[in-house]
mmCIF file of C-alpha atoms in Angstrom:
data_model
loop_
_atom_site.group_PDB
_atom_site.id
_atom_site.type_symbol
_atom_site.label_atom_id
_atom_site.label_comp_id
_atom_site.label_asym_id
_atom_site.label_seq_id
_atom_site.Cartn_x
_atom_site.Cartn_y
_atom_site.Cartn_z
ATOM 1 C CA MET A 1 12.380 46.361 -10.344
ATOM 2 C CA GLY A 2 11.253 49.278 -8.196
ATOM 3 C CA ALA A 3 11.809 52.949 -8.940
ATOM 4 C CA ASP A 4 14.557 52.967 -6.310
ATOM 5 C CA GLY A 5 16.573 50.460 -8.359
ATOM 6 C CA THR A 6 16.079 47.454 -6.081
ATOM 7 C CA PRO A 7 14.072 44.286 -6.849
ATOM 8 C CA SER A 8 10.394 44.388 -5.877
ATOM 9 C CA ARG A 9 8.622 41.567 -4.083
ATOM 10 C CA LEU A 10 4.945 40.904 -4.685
ATOM 11 C CA ILE A 11 4.220 41.754 -1.050
ATOM 12 C CA ASP A 12 5.845 45.205 -1.523
ATOM 13 C CA ILE A 13 3.777 45.929 -4.628
ATOM 14 C CA ALA A 14 0.527 44.786 -2.999
ATOM 15 C CA ALA A 15 1.174 46.861 0.132
ATOM 16 C CA GLU A 16 2.027 49.960 -1.899
ATOM 17 C CA ASP A 17 -1.045 49.598 -4.135
ATOM 18 C CA ALA A 18 -3.270 49.311 -1.062
ATOM 19 C CA ALA A 19 -1.762 52.437 0.510
ATOM 20 C CA LEU A 20 -2.010 54.437 -2.717
ATOM 21 C CA ASN A 21 -5.662 53.477 -3.131
ATOM 22 C CA ILE A 22 -6.425 54.925 0.282
ATOM 23 C CA LEU A 23 -4.432 58.117 -0.356
ATOM 24 C CA SER A 24 -5.999 58.681 -3.776
ATOM 25 C CA SER A 25 -9.496 58.308 -2.336
ATOM 26 C CA SER A 26 -8.934 61.290 -0.017
ATOM 27 C CA GLY A 27 -9.436 63.783 -2.848
ATOM 28 C CA ILE A 28 -6.507 65.866 -1.555
ATOM 29 C CA ASP A 29 -3.860 67.106 -3.982
ATOM 30 C CA MET A 30 -0.523 65.643 -2.903
ATOM 31 C CA LYS A 31 2.848 64.415 -4.074
ATOM 32 C CA ILE A 32 3.817 60.890 -3.033
ATOM 33 C CA VAL A 33 7.303 59.393 -2.936
ATOM 34 C CA THR A 34 7.389 55.582 -2.877
ATOM 35 C CA GLU A 35 10.014 52.875 -3.444
ATOM 36 C CA GLU A 36 8.156 50.915 -6.100
ATOM 37 C CA LYS A 37 6.477 53.540 -8.293
ATOM 38 C CA GLY A 38 8.687 56.527 -7.573
ATOM 39 C CA ILE A 39 7.034 59.949 -7.546
ATOM 40 C CA ILE A 40 3.276 60.158 -8.039
ATOM 41 C CA ILE A 41 1.203 63.340 -8.183
ATOM 42 C CA PHE A 42 -2.459 63.417 -7.202
ATOM 43 C CA GLY A 43 -4.226 66.573 -8.377
ATOM 44 C CA ASP A 44 -2.947 69.780 -9.947
ATOM 45 C CA LYS A 45 -1.636 71.615 -6.892
ATOM 46 C CA PRO A 46 -0.031 69.282 -4.345
ATOM 47 C CA GLU A 47 -0.397 70.646 -0.817
ATOM 48 C CA PHE A 48 2.382 68.490 0.659
ATOM 49 C CA THR A 49 4.637 65.479 0.048
ATOM 50 C CA VAL A 50 3.950 62.046 1.508
ATOM 51 C CA VAL A 51 7.026 59.827 1.907
ATOM 52 C CA LEU A 52 5.696 56.287 1.966
ATOM 53 C CA ASP A 53 7.214 52.896 2.722
ATOM 54 C CA PRO A 54 4.245 50.559 3.165
ATOM 55 C CA LEU A 55 6.477 47.629 4.141
ATOM 56 C CA ASP A 56 9.811 48.333 5.780
ATOM 57 C CA GLY A 57 11.346 44.977 6.639
ATOM 58 C CA THR A 58 10.264 42.838 3.703
ATOM 59 C CA TYR A 59 12.617 39.984 4.588
ATOM 60 C CA ASN A 60 11.192 39.809 8.097
ATOM 61 C CA ALA A 61 7.617 39.858 6.809
ATOM 62 C CA THR A 62 8.234 37.050 4.307
ATOM 63 C CA HIS A 63 10.087 34.899 6.852
ATOM 64 C CA ASN A 64 7.626 35.269 9.737
ATOM 65 C CA ILE A 65 9.955 37.435 11.816
ATOM 66 C CA PRO A 66 7.669 39.839 13.733
ATOM 67 C CA PHE A 67 9.496 43.098 13.058
ATOM 68 C CA TYR A 68 8.224 45.022 10.023
ATOM 69 C CA SER A 69 6.363 48.259 9.608
ATOM 70 C CA VAL A 70 4.574 50.932 7.614
ATOM 71 C CA SER A 71 6.452 54.234 7.537
ATOM 72 C CA ILE A 72 4.701 57.484 6.547
ATOM 73 C CA ALA A 73 6.095 61.012 6.703
ATOM 74 C CA ILE A 74 4.533 64.278 5.547
ATOM 75 C CA GLY A 75 6.610 67.286 4.519
ATOM 76 C CA ASN A 76 7.616 69.353 1.499
ATOM 77 C CA ASP A 77 10.835 68.898 -0.507
ATOM 78 C CA GLU A 78 13.647 68.108 1.958
ATOM 79 C CA ILE A 79 13.974 65.600 4.770
ATOM 80 C CA THR A 80 14.369 68.571 7.127
ATOM 81 C CA ASP A 81 10.846 69.684 6.116
ATOM 82 C CA ILE A 82 9.061 66.688 7.693
ATOM 83 C CA LYS A 83 6.202 67.882 9.884
ATOM 84 C CA TYR A 84 4.384 64.647 10.767
ATOM 85 C CA ALA A 85 5.520 61.036 11.052
ATOM 86 C CA LYS A 86 3.991 57.649 11.775
ATOM 87 C CA VAL A 87 5.627 54.228 11.971
ATOM 88 C CA TYR A 88 3.174 51.390 12.521
ATOM 89 C CA ASN A 89 4.464 47.994 13.621
ATOM 90 C CA LEU A 90 2.394 45.596 11.529
ATOM 91 C CA SER A 91 3.407 42.546 13.531
ATOM 92 C CA ASN A 92 1.977 43.705 16.879
ATOM 93 C CA ARG A 93 -0.253 46.626 15.805
ATOM 94 C CA THR A 94 1.502 49.319 17.787
ATOM 95 C CA ASP A 95 2.566 52.706 16.495
ATOM 96 C CA PHE A 96 4.982 55.556 16.917
ATOM 97 C CA THR A 97 4.013 59.093 15.919
ATOM 98 C CA ALA A 98 5.490 62.577 16.027
ATOM 99 C CA GLU A 99 4.527 66.083 15.001
ATOM 100 C CA LEU A 100 7.103 68.838 14.564
ATOM 101 C CA GLY A 101 7.301 70.687 17.857
ATOM 102 C CA GLY A 102 4.706 68.412 19.437
ATOM 103 C CA GLY A 103 6.761 65.550 20.851
ATOM 104 C CA ALA A 104 6.924 61.849 20.031
ATOM 105 C CA PHE A 105 4.506 59.136 21.121
ATOM 106 C CA TYR A 106 4.143 55.357 21.373
ATOM 107 C CA ASN A 107 0.488 54.303 21.358
ATOM 108 C CA ASN A 108 -0.412 57.880 22.387
ATOM 109 C CA ASN A 109 1.984 57.857 25.359
ATOM 110 C CA GLU A 110 4.837 60.354 25.162
ATOM 111 C CA ILE A 111 8.302 58.834 24.764
ATOM 112 C CA ARG A 112 11.856 60.025 25.363
ATOM 113 C CA VAL A 113 15.266 58.731 24.401
ATOM 114 C CA SER A 114 17.418 56.904 26.936
ATOM 115 C CA SER A 115 19.577 58.681 29.496
ATOM 116 C CA THR A 116 22.622 56.429 29.025
ATOM 117 C CA LEU A 117 25.805 58.469 29.429
ATOM 118 C CA GLU A 118 28.540 55.883 28.916
ATOM 119 C CA ILE A 119 29.084 54.189 25.574
ATOM 120 C CA GLU A 120 30.184 51.041 27.414
ATOM 121 C CA GLU A 121 26.603 50.671 28.680
ATOM 122 C CA CYS A 122 24.958 51.165 25.277
ATOM 123 C CA ALA A 123 22.703 48.813 23.371
ATOM 124 C CA ILE A 124 22.712 49.772 19.709
ATOM 125 C CA ALA A 125 21.328 48.619 16.385
ATOM 126 C CA ALA A 126 23.950 48.768 13.653
ATOM 127 C CA TYR A 127 24.665 47.976 10.020
ATOM 128 C CA GLY A 128 28.056 48.467 8.362
ATOM 129 C CA TYR A 129 29.762 48.752 5.037
ATOM 130 C CA ASN A 130 29.996 45.684 2.861
ATOM 131 C CA LYS A 131 33.675 45.660 3.896
ATOM 132 C CA GLY A 132 33.218 47.417 7.229
ATOM 133 C CA GLU A 133 34.660 44.860 9.586
ATOM 134 C CA GLU A 134 36.939 47.409 11.226
ATOM 135 C CA VAL A 135 34.034 49.729 12.021
ATOM 136 C CA PHE A 136 32.153 46.902 13.686
ATOM 137 C CA LYS A 137 35.235 45.829 15.597
ATOM 138 C CA ARG A 138 35.656 49.319 17.003
ATOM 139 C CA LEU A 139 31.989 49.474 18.006
ATOM 140 C CA ALA A 140 31.973 45.974 19.478
ATOM 141 C CA ARG A 141 34.965 46.815 21.670
ATOM 142 C CA ARG A 142 33.131 49.799 23.173
ATOM 143 C CA VAL A 143 29.389 49.126 23.408
ATOM 144 C CA ARG A 144 27.596 46.584 25.568
ATOM 145 C CA ARG A 145 25.539 44.915 22.810
ATOM 146 C CA ILE A 146 24.776 45.218 19.081
ATOM 147 C CA ARG A 147 21.631 44.134 17.260
ATOM 148 C CA SER A 148 20.451 44.217 13.626
ATOM 149 C CA LEU A 149 16.675 43.784 13.493
ATOM 150 C CA GLY A 150 15.856 44.517 9.849
ATOM 151 C CA SER A 151 13.529 47.545 9.806
ATOM 152 C CA ALA A 152 15.298 50.912 9.895
ATOM 153 C CA ALA A 153 12.049 52.766 10.527
ATOM 154 C CA LEU A 154 11.319 50.727 13.656
ATOM 155 C CA GLU A 155 14.926 50.728 14.820
ATOM 156 C CA LEU A 156 14.914 54.531 14.779
ATOM 157 C CA CYS A 157 11.712 54.425 16.820
ATOM 158 C CA TYR A 158 13.420 52.115 19.291
ATOM 159 C CA VAL A 159 16.041 54.818 19.798
ATOM 160 C CA ALA A 160 13.270 57.364 20.298
ATOM 161 C CA SER A 161 11.617 55.204 22.963
ATOM 162 C CA GLY A 162 14.845 54.353 24.800
ATOM 163 C CA ARG A 163 14.889 50.677 23.858
ATOM 164 C CA PHE A 164 18.125 51.262 21.981
ATOM 165 C CA ASP A 165 20.638 53.972 22.814
ATOM 166 C CA ALA A 166 21.655 54.356 19.157
ATOM 167 C CA PHE A 167 21.019 53.201 15.597
ATOM 168 C CA ILE A 168 23.818 53.298 13.025
ATOM 169 C CA ASP A 169 23.678 52.446 9.316
ATOM 170 C CA LEU A 170 26.888 53.032 7.354
ATOM 171 C CA ARG A 171 26.085 51.133 4.147
ATOM 172 C CA ASN A 172 25.130 54.288 2.201
ATOM 173 C CA ARG A 173 21.899 52.497 1.257
ATOM 174 C CA LEU A 174 19.228 54.204 3.339
ATOM 175 C CA ARG A 175 16.681 56.229 1.341
ATOM 176 C CA PRO A 176 14.219 58.910 2.456
ATOM 177 C CA THR A 177 11.427 56.326 2.376
ATOM 178 C CA ASP A 178 13.325 54.287 4.980
ATOM 179 C CA VAL A 179 14.088 57.049 7.464
ATOM 180 C CA ALA A 180 12.027 60.212 6.917
ATOM 181 C CA ALA A 181 9.447 59.297 9.559
ATOM 182 C CA GLY A 182 11.911 57.813 12.033
ATOM 183 C CA ILE A 183 14.181 60.854 11.990
ATOM 184 C CA LEU A 184 11.409 63.192 13.105
ATOM 185 C CA ILE A 185 10.330 60.729 15.808
ATOM 186 C CA VAL A 186 13.893 60.545 17.177
ATOM 187 C CA ASN A 187 14.312 64.325 17.117
ATOM 188 C CA GLU A 188 10.986 64.944 18.846
ATOM 189 C CA ALA A 189 11.906 62.404 21.533
ATOM 190 C CA GLY A 190 15.063 64.358 22.368
ATOM 191 C CA GLY A 191 17.552 62.436 20.257
ATOM 192 C CA ILE A 192 19.861 63.452 17.442
ATOM 193 C CA VAL A 193 20.459 62.196 13.888
ATOM 194 C CA THR A 194 23.538 63.010 11.783
ATOM 195 C CA ASP A 195 25.430 61.693 8.773
ATOM 196 C CA GLY A 196 28.336 60.274 10.770
ATOM 197 C CA TYR A 197 30.412 63.422 10.380
ATOM 198 C CA GLY A 198 28.373 65.515 12.790
ATOM 199 C CA ASN A 199 26.246 67.091 10.070
ATOM 200 C CA PRO A 200 22.423 67.039 9.976
ATOM 201 C CA LEU A 201 20.936 64.925 7.187
ATOM 202 C CA CYS A 202 19.969 67.180 4.277
ATOM 203 C CA ILE A 203 18.588 65.199 1.348
ATOM 204 C CA LYS A 204 15.724 65.645 -1.049
ATOM 205 C CA LEU A 205 12.537 63.648 -0.678
ATOM 206 C CA ASP A 206 13.042 61.377 -3.693
ATOM 207 C CA VAL A 207 13.746 57.713 -4.447
ATOM 208 C CA ILE A 208 17.406 57.943 -5.440
ATOM 209 C CA SER A 209 19.120 59.830 -2.610
ATOM 210 C CA LYS A 210 21.023 57.591 -0.187
ATOM 211 C CA VAL A 211 22.664 58.354 3.133
ATOM 212 C CA ASN A 212 24.665 57.036 6.031
ATOM 213 C CA LEU A 213 23.028 57.660 9.384
ATOM 214 C CA VAL A 214 23.980 57.850 13.036
ATOM 215 C CA SER A 215 21.194 58.405 15.555
ATOM 216 C CA SER A 216 21.388 58.357 19.337
ATOM 217 C CA ASN A 217 20.063 59.729 22.597
ATOM 218 C CA SER A 218 22.434 62.718 21.937
ATOM 219 C CA LEU A 219 24.389 62.137 25.161
ATOM 220 C CA ILE A 220 26.699 59.548 23.576
ATOM 221 C CA HIS A 221 26.664 60.953 20.050
ATOM 222 C CA ASN A 222 30.120 62.534 19.898
ATOM 223 C CA THR A 223 31.726 59.435 21.389
ATOM 224 C CA LEU A 224 29.906 57.223 18.880
ATOM 225 C CA GLU A 225 31.098 59.259 15.912
ATOM 226 C CA LYS A 226 34.673 59.241 17.189
ATOM 227 C CA THR A 227 34.491 55.478 17.672
ATOM 228 C CA ILE A 228 33.194 54.958 14.150
ATOM 229 C CA GLY A 229 36.008 57.148 12.837
ATOM 230 C CA LEU A 230 34.602 57.889 9.367
#
């Protein structure tokens, strides 16, 4: 059982151990937040916090579905403190990066969110409550298509690069390790991320905080939140 309270797979443990070995070899004092081991401190005076998910999309990885990633974010104590982010697609060896105030990039090429104005033309990735049929019905009646691909970090990056117009997860299960990197990448690409009520996400960088999330190209955001009707 991981520090986040969910069962660990061997592949998750192996990936995390490999990442931690690399980080520890740097000789830099840092705090690390991970799903399996929780909070780890290297050195006496941590200079920053690394939010690490070395395998986002475990089901996909173990079932040969080519959509899983490494997600790394660097900040301080809150998710709003993230200054650098990287999401690396392990299945095709491509990556998304962002630096606060420096834009967002896909394989070193700058990316922007979509320019879709009408919700009826939107392609979105979405996950709902365990008993959220009504939410999905309302979305399905409005948007053009809905997908659920199985890696929140990459799905946020797909919003940032305009492949999706929005990504919505209303299960109250997302943790900072899942989304810290993706949020910065969306913001730096011109998008917006809120909690479904129009508020920015404000959670600590730990392994127990959980959130709902609505991200979009910003142009359709208000309409999305009204459609969801939380």
